[in-house]
mmCIF file of C-alpha atoms in Angstrom:
data_model
loop_
_atom_site.group_PDB
_atom_site.id
_atom_site.type_symbol
_atom_site.label_atom_id
_atom_site.label_comp_id
_atom_site.label_asym_id
_atom_site.label_seq_id
_atom_site.Cartn_x
_atom_site.Cartn_y
_atom_site.Cartn_z
ATOM 1 C CA MET A 1 15.107 8.369 -33.833
ATOM 2 C CA GLU A 2 15.269 11.577 -31.762
ATOM 3 C CA GLN A 3 13.083 13.293 -34.388
ATOM 4 C CA ASP A 4 10.388 10.628 -33.933
ATOM 5 C CA ARG A 5 10.151 11.348 -30.197
ATOM 6 C CA GLN A 6 9.677 15.093 -30.711
ATOM 7 C CA ARG A 7 7.074 14.768 -33.430
ATOM 8 C CA GLU A 8 3.855 16.737 -32.864
ATOM 9 C CA PRO A 9 4.348 17.904 -29.255
ATOM 10 C CA ASP A 10 1.504 20.419 -29.538
ATOM 11 C CA GLU A 11 -0.934 17.663 -30.403
ATOM 12 C CA ILE A 12 0.117 15.649 -27.364
ATOM 13 C CA ARG A 13 -0.287 18.677 -25.130
ATOM 14 C CA ARG A 14 -3.764 19.362 -26.497
ATOM 15 C CA GLY A 15 -4.803 15.741 -25.896
ATOM 16 C CA ALA A 16 -3.629 15.857 -22.276
ATOM 17 C CA ASP A 17 -5.470 19.111 -21.652
ATOM 18 C CA ALA A 18 -8.679 18.052 -23.424
ATOM 19 C CA GLY A 19 -11.738 18.348 -21.222
ATOM 20 C CA ASN A 20 -9.885 20.114 -18.413
ATOM 21 C CA SER A 21 -10.168 23.868 -18.685
ATOM 22 C CA ASP A 22 -8.938 24.781 -15.183
ATOM 23 C CA GLY A 23 -5.942 22.409 -15.170
ATOM 24 C CA ALA A 24 -6.658 21.297 -11.577
ATOM 25 C CA THR A 25 -7.315 17.589 -11.425
ATOM 26 C CA ASP A 26 -6.653 15.114 -8.667
ATOM 27 C CA THR A 27 -5.372 11.948 -10.259
ATOM 28 C CA THR A 28 -3.546 8.832 -9.217
ATOM 29 C CA GLN A 29 -0.476 7.971 -11.250
ATOM 30 C CA THR A 30 -0.326 4.424 -12.529
ATOM 31 C CA PHE A 31 2.717 2.214 -12.458
ATOM 32 C CA GLY A 32 4.797 2.333 -15.622
ATOM 33 C CA HIS A 33 6.144 -1.225 -15.713
ATOM 34 C CA ASP A 34 5.011 -4.678 -14.684
ATOM 35 C CA SER A 35 8.326 -5.059 -12.871
ATOM 36 C CA ASP A 36 7.075 -2.483 -10.375
ATOM 37 C CA LEU A 37 4.574 -5.081 -9.212
ATOM 38 C CA SER A 38 6.958 -8.009 -8.871
ATOM 39 C CA PHE A 39 6.704 -9.949 -5.629
ATOM 40 C CA VAL A 40 10.014 -10.588 -3.962
ATOM 41 C CA PRO A 41 9.321 -11.452 -0.319
ATOM 42 C CA PHE A 42 11.458 -9.905 2.355
ATOM 43 C CA GLY A 43 13.379 -12.303 4.525
ATOM 44 C CA SER A 44 13.236 -12.233 8.277
ATOM 45 C CA ASP A 45 15.451 -9.163 8.322
ATOM 46 C CA LEU A 46 13.653 -7.317 11.089
ATOM 47 C CA SER A 47 15.609 -4.891 13.217
ATOM 48 C CA GLU A 48 15.858 -5.418 16.968
ATOM 49 C CA ALA A 49 13.499 -2.441 17.494
ATOM 50 C CA GLU A 50 10.925 -3.941 15.112
ATOM 51 C CA ILE A 51 11.120 -7.330 16.850
ATOM 52 C CA GLU A 52 10.586 -5.613 20.211
ATOM 53 C CA ALA A 53 7.651 -3.577 18.824
ATOM 54 C CA ILE A 54 5.980 -6.746 17.516
ATOM 55 C CA GLY A 55 6.591 -8.556 20.798
ATOM 56 C CA ALA A 56 5.003 -5.714 22.760
ATOM 57 C CA LEU A 57 1.749 -5.676 20.757
ATOM 58 C CA PRO A 58 -1.321 -6.058 22.952
ATOM 59 C CA THR A 59 -3.918 -8.671 22.085
ATOM 60 C CA ARG A 60 -6.327 -7.753 19.259
ATOM 61 C CA SER A 61 -3.743 -5.495 17.617
ATOM 62 C CA ALA A 62 -1.293 -5.739 14.741
ATOM 63 C CA LEU A 63 1.562 -3.779 13.221
ATOM 64 C CA LEU A 64 2.260 -2.711 9.643
ATOM 65 C CA ILE A 65 5.928 -1.994 8.930
ATOM 66 C CA VAL A 66 6.826 -0.096 5.755
ATOM 67 C CA ARG A 67 9.630 -2.083 4.119
ATOM 68 C CA SER A 68 10.138 0.009 0.990
ATOM 69 C CA GLY A 69 8.786 3.231 -0.392
ATOM 70 C CA PRO A 70 9.140 6.870 0.585
ATOM 71 C CA THR A 71 8.460 6.165 4.281
ATOM 72 C CA ALA A 72 10.490 2.953 4.677
ATOM 73 C CA GLY A 73 10.864 2.047 8.354
ATOM 74 C CA ALA A 74 7.590 3.632 9.467
ATOM 75 C CA ARG A 75 5.358 1.516 11.720
ATOM 76 C CA TYR A 76 1.583 1.696 11.974
ATOM 77 C CA LEU A 77 -0.363 0.225 14.877
ATOM 78 C CA LEU A 78 -3.642 -1.434 13.909
ATOM 79 C CA ASP A 79 -5.783 -1.341 17.036
ATOM 80 C CA THR A 80 -9.209 -0.232 15.789
ATOM 81 C CA ASP A 81 -11.988 -2.073 13.963
ATOM 82 C CA VAL A 82 -11.445 -0.048 10.760
ATOM 83 C CA THR A 83 -8.225 1.609 9.592
ATOM 84 C CA THR A 84 -8.291 3.654 6.383
ATOM 85 C CA VAL A 85 -5.285 3.801 4.050
ATOM 86 C CA GLY A 86 -4.799 6.363 1.312
ATOM 87 C CA ARG A 87 -3.548 9.664 0.019
ATOM 88 C CA HIS A 88 -6.401 11.603 1.637
ATOM 89 C CA PRO A 89 -4.992 13.722 4.498
ATOM 90 C CA GLU A 90 -7.639 12.336 6.865
ATOM 91 C CA ALA A 91 -6.705 8.687 6.210
ATOM 92 C CA ASP A 92 -5.569 6.805 9.308
ATOM 93 C CA ILE A 93 -2.489 5.687 7.360
ATOM 94 C CA PHE A 94 -1.555 8.570 5.079
ATOM 95 C CA PHE A 95 0.704 7.797 2.108
ATOM 96 C CA ASP A 96 1.537 11.032 0.312
ATOM 97 C CA ASP A 97 2.379 9.589 -3.083
ATOM 98 C CA VAL A 98 0.640 9.755 -6.465
ATOM 99 C CA THR A 99 0.673 5.939 -6.826
ATOM 100 C CA VAL A 100 -1.770 5.716 -3.901
ATOM 101 C CA SER A 101 -5.463 6.508 -4.363
ATOM 102 C CA ARG A 102 -7.071 9.008 -2.015
ATOM 103 C CA ARG A 103 -9.190 6.232 -0.494
ATOM 104 C CA HIS A 104 -7.081 3.218 -1.383
ATOM 105 C CA ALA A 105 -7.944 0.479 1.123
ATOM 106 C CA GLU A 106 -9.420 -0.331 4.513
ATOM 107 C CA ILE A 107 -8.080 -2.769 7.062
ATOM 108 C CA THR A 108 -10.848 -4.247 9.182
ATOM 109 C CA ARG A 109 -10.556 -6.175 12.423
ATOM 110 C CA ASP A 110 -12.908 -8.881 13.672
ATOM 111 C CA ALA A 111 -11.754 -10.164 17.082
ATOM 112 C CA THR A 112 -8.113 -11.095 16.363
ATOM 113 C CA SER A 113 -8.483 -11.450 12.577
ATOM 114 C CA PHE A 114 -7.556 -8.670 10.124
ATOM 115 C CA GLU A 115 -8.695 -8.245 6.537
ATOM 116 C CA ILE A 116 -7.694 -5.719 3.871
ATOM 117 C CA VAL A 117 -10.365 -4.447 1.484
ATOM 118 C CA ASP A 118 -9.424 -2.515 -1.656
ATOM 119 C CA GLN A 119 -11.600 0.566 -2.148
ATOM 120 C CA ARG A 120 -11.589 0.443 -5.979
ATOM 121 C CA SER A 121 -8.115 1.947 -6.115
ATOM 122 C CA LEU A 122 -6.521 2.608 -9.496
ATOM 123 C CA ASN A 123 -3.278 0.693 -8.872
ATOM 124 C CA GLY A 124 -4.888 -2.008 -6.752
ATOM 125 C CA THR A 125 -3.973 -3.608 -3.460
ATOM 126 C CA TYR A 126 -1.649 -6.608 -3.407
ATOM 127 C CA VAL A 127 -1.169 -9.270 -0.741
ATOM 128 C CA ASN A 128 1.817 -11.585 -1.187
ATOM 129 C CA GLY A 129 2.128 -10.554 -4.828
ATOM 130 C CA GLU A 130 -1.520 -11.138 -5.800
ATOM 131 C CA ARG A 131 -3.942 -8.349 -6.604
ATOM 132 C CA VAL A 132 -6.892 -8.618 -4.230
ATOM 133 C CA ASP A 133 -10.263 -7.003 -3.680
ATOM 134 C CA ARG A 134 -10.372 -8.495 -0.190
ATOM 135 C CA ALA A 135 -7.907 -10.719 1.670
ATOM 136 C CA THR A 136 -7.321 -12.011 5.169
ATOM 137 C CA LEU A 137 -3.942 -10.891 6.509
ATOM 138 C CA ILE A 138 -1.806 -13.455 8.278
ATOM 139 C CA ASN A 139 1.375 -12.968 10.262
ATOM 140 C CA GLY A 140 4.168 -11.900 7.877
ATOM 141 C CA SER A 141 1.896 -11.044 4.917
ATOM 142 C CA GLU A 142 3.338 -8.554 2.475
ATOM 143 C CA VAL A 143 0.962 -5.767 1.465
ATOM 144 C CA ARG A 144 1.634 -3.467 -1.480
ATOM 145 C CA ILE A 145 -0.195 -0.160 -1.767
ATOM 146 C CA GLY A 146 1.108 1.994 -4.589
ATOM 147 C CA LYS A 147 4.882 1.968 -4.346
ATOM 148 C CA PHE A 148 4.763 1.115 -0.629
ATOM 149 C CA ARG A 149 5.612 -2.433 0.488
ATOM 150 C CA LEU A 150 4.577 -3.305 4.011
ATOM 151 C CA ASN A 151 4.706 -6.356 6.231
ATOM 152 C CA PHE A 152 1.838 -7.250 8.546
ATOM 153 C CA PHE A 153 2.465 -8.699 12.000
ATOM 154 C CA VAL A 154 -0.221 -9.781 14.456
ATOM 155 C CA SER A 155 0.199 -9.662 18.232
ATOM 156 C CA PRO A 156 2.155 -12.726 19.427
ATOM 157 C CA ALA A 157 -0.547 -13.161 22.085
ATOM 158 C CA ASP A 158 -3.037 -13.903 19.285
ATOM 159 C CA LEU A 159 -0.900 -16.418 17.387
ATOM 160 C CA PRO A 160 -1.943 -20.058 17.610
ATOM 161 C CA LEU A 161 0.422 -22.026 19.843
ATOM 162 C CA THR A 162 1.091 -24.535 17.058
ATOM 163 C CA THR A 163 2.970 -21.936 14.967
ATOM 164 C CA ASP A 164 5.596 -21.275 17.633
ATOM 165 C CA GLY A 165 7.460 -24.511 16.710
#
């Protein structure tokens, strides 16, 4: 069995290098297993600091909290009409990981409503476990970008009164 794995390594190397003479490519790594994309929602296990941060959000703003991934615990304020997400150093939300495309997604705001728009990323953008090209984000939505899982929270001032039950 071990011999089968080591068979023809030169041929594999040549195939990987084919068409790339300088060896410098900028690629996005794809997920290896479907289990990487499984949707297991997080409970309401927010820390006291996260609850306070959400409660302090001004109207027309929202917060993305990284729940898992290399920057777990990071928080991103969404307070502009367009927020870019990607591996490009100039992205508003910069995720330095090969599973994230350079220009992965945009989050747009219209009044108090937020929408995420995939920018033809290789690994896709997921909202609540479903791959989306475009989706409206609601309070508590889970967003997956590459290996990053985030939760979206809108300003409590912008929540309808009927959901406070």
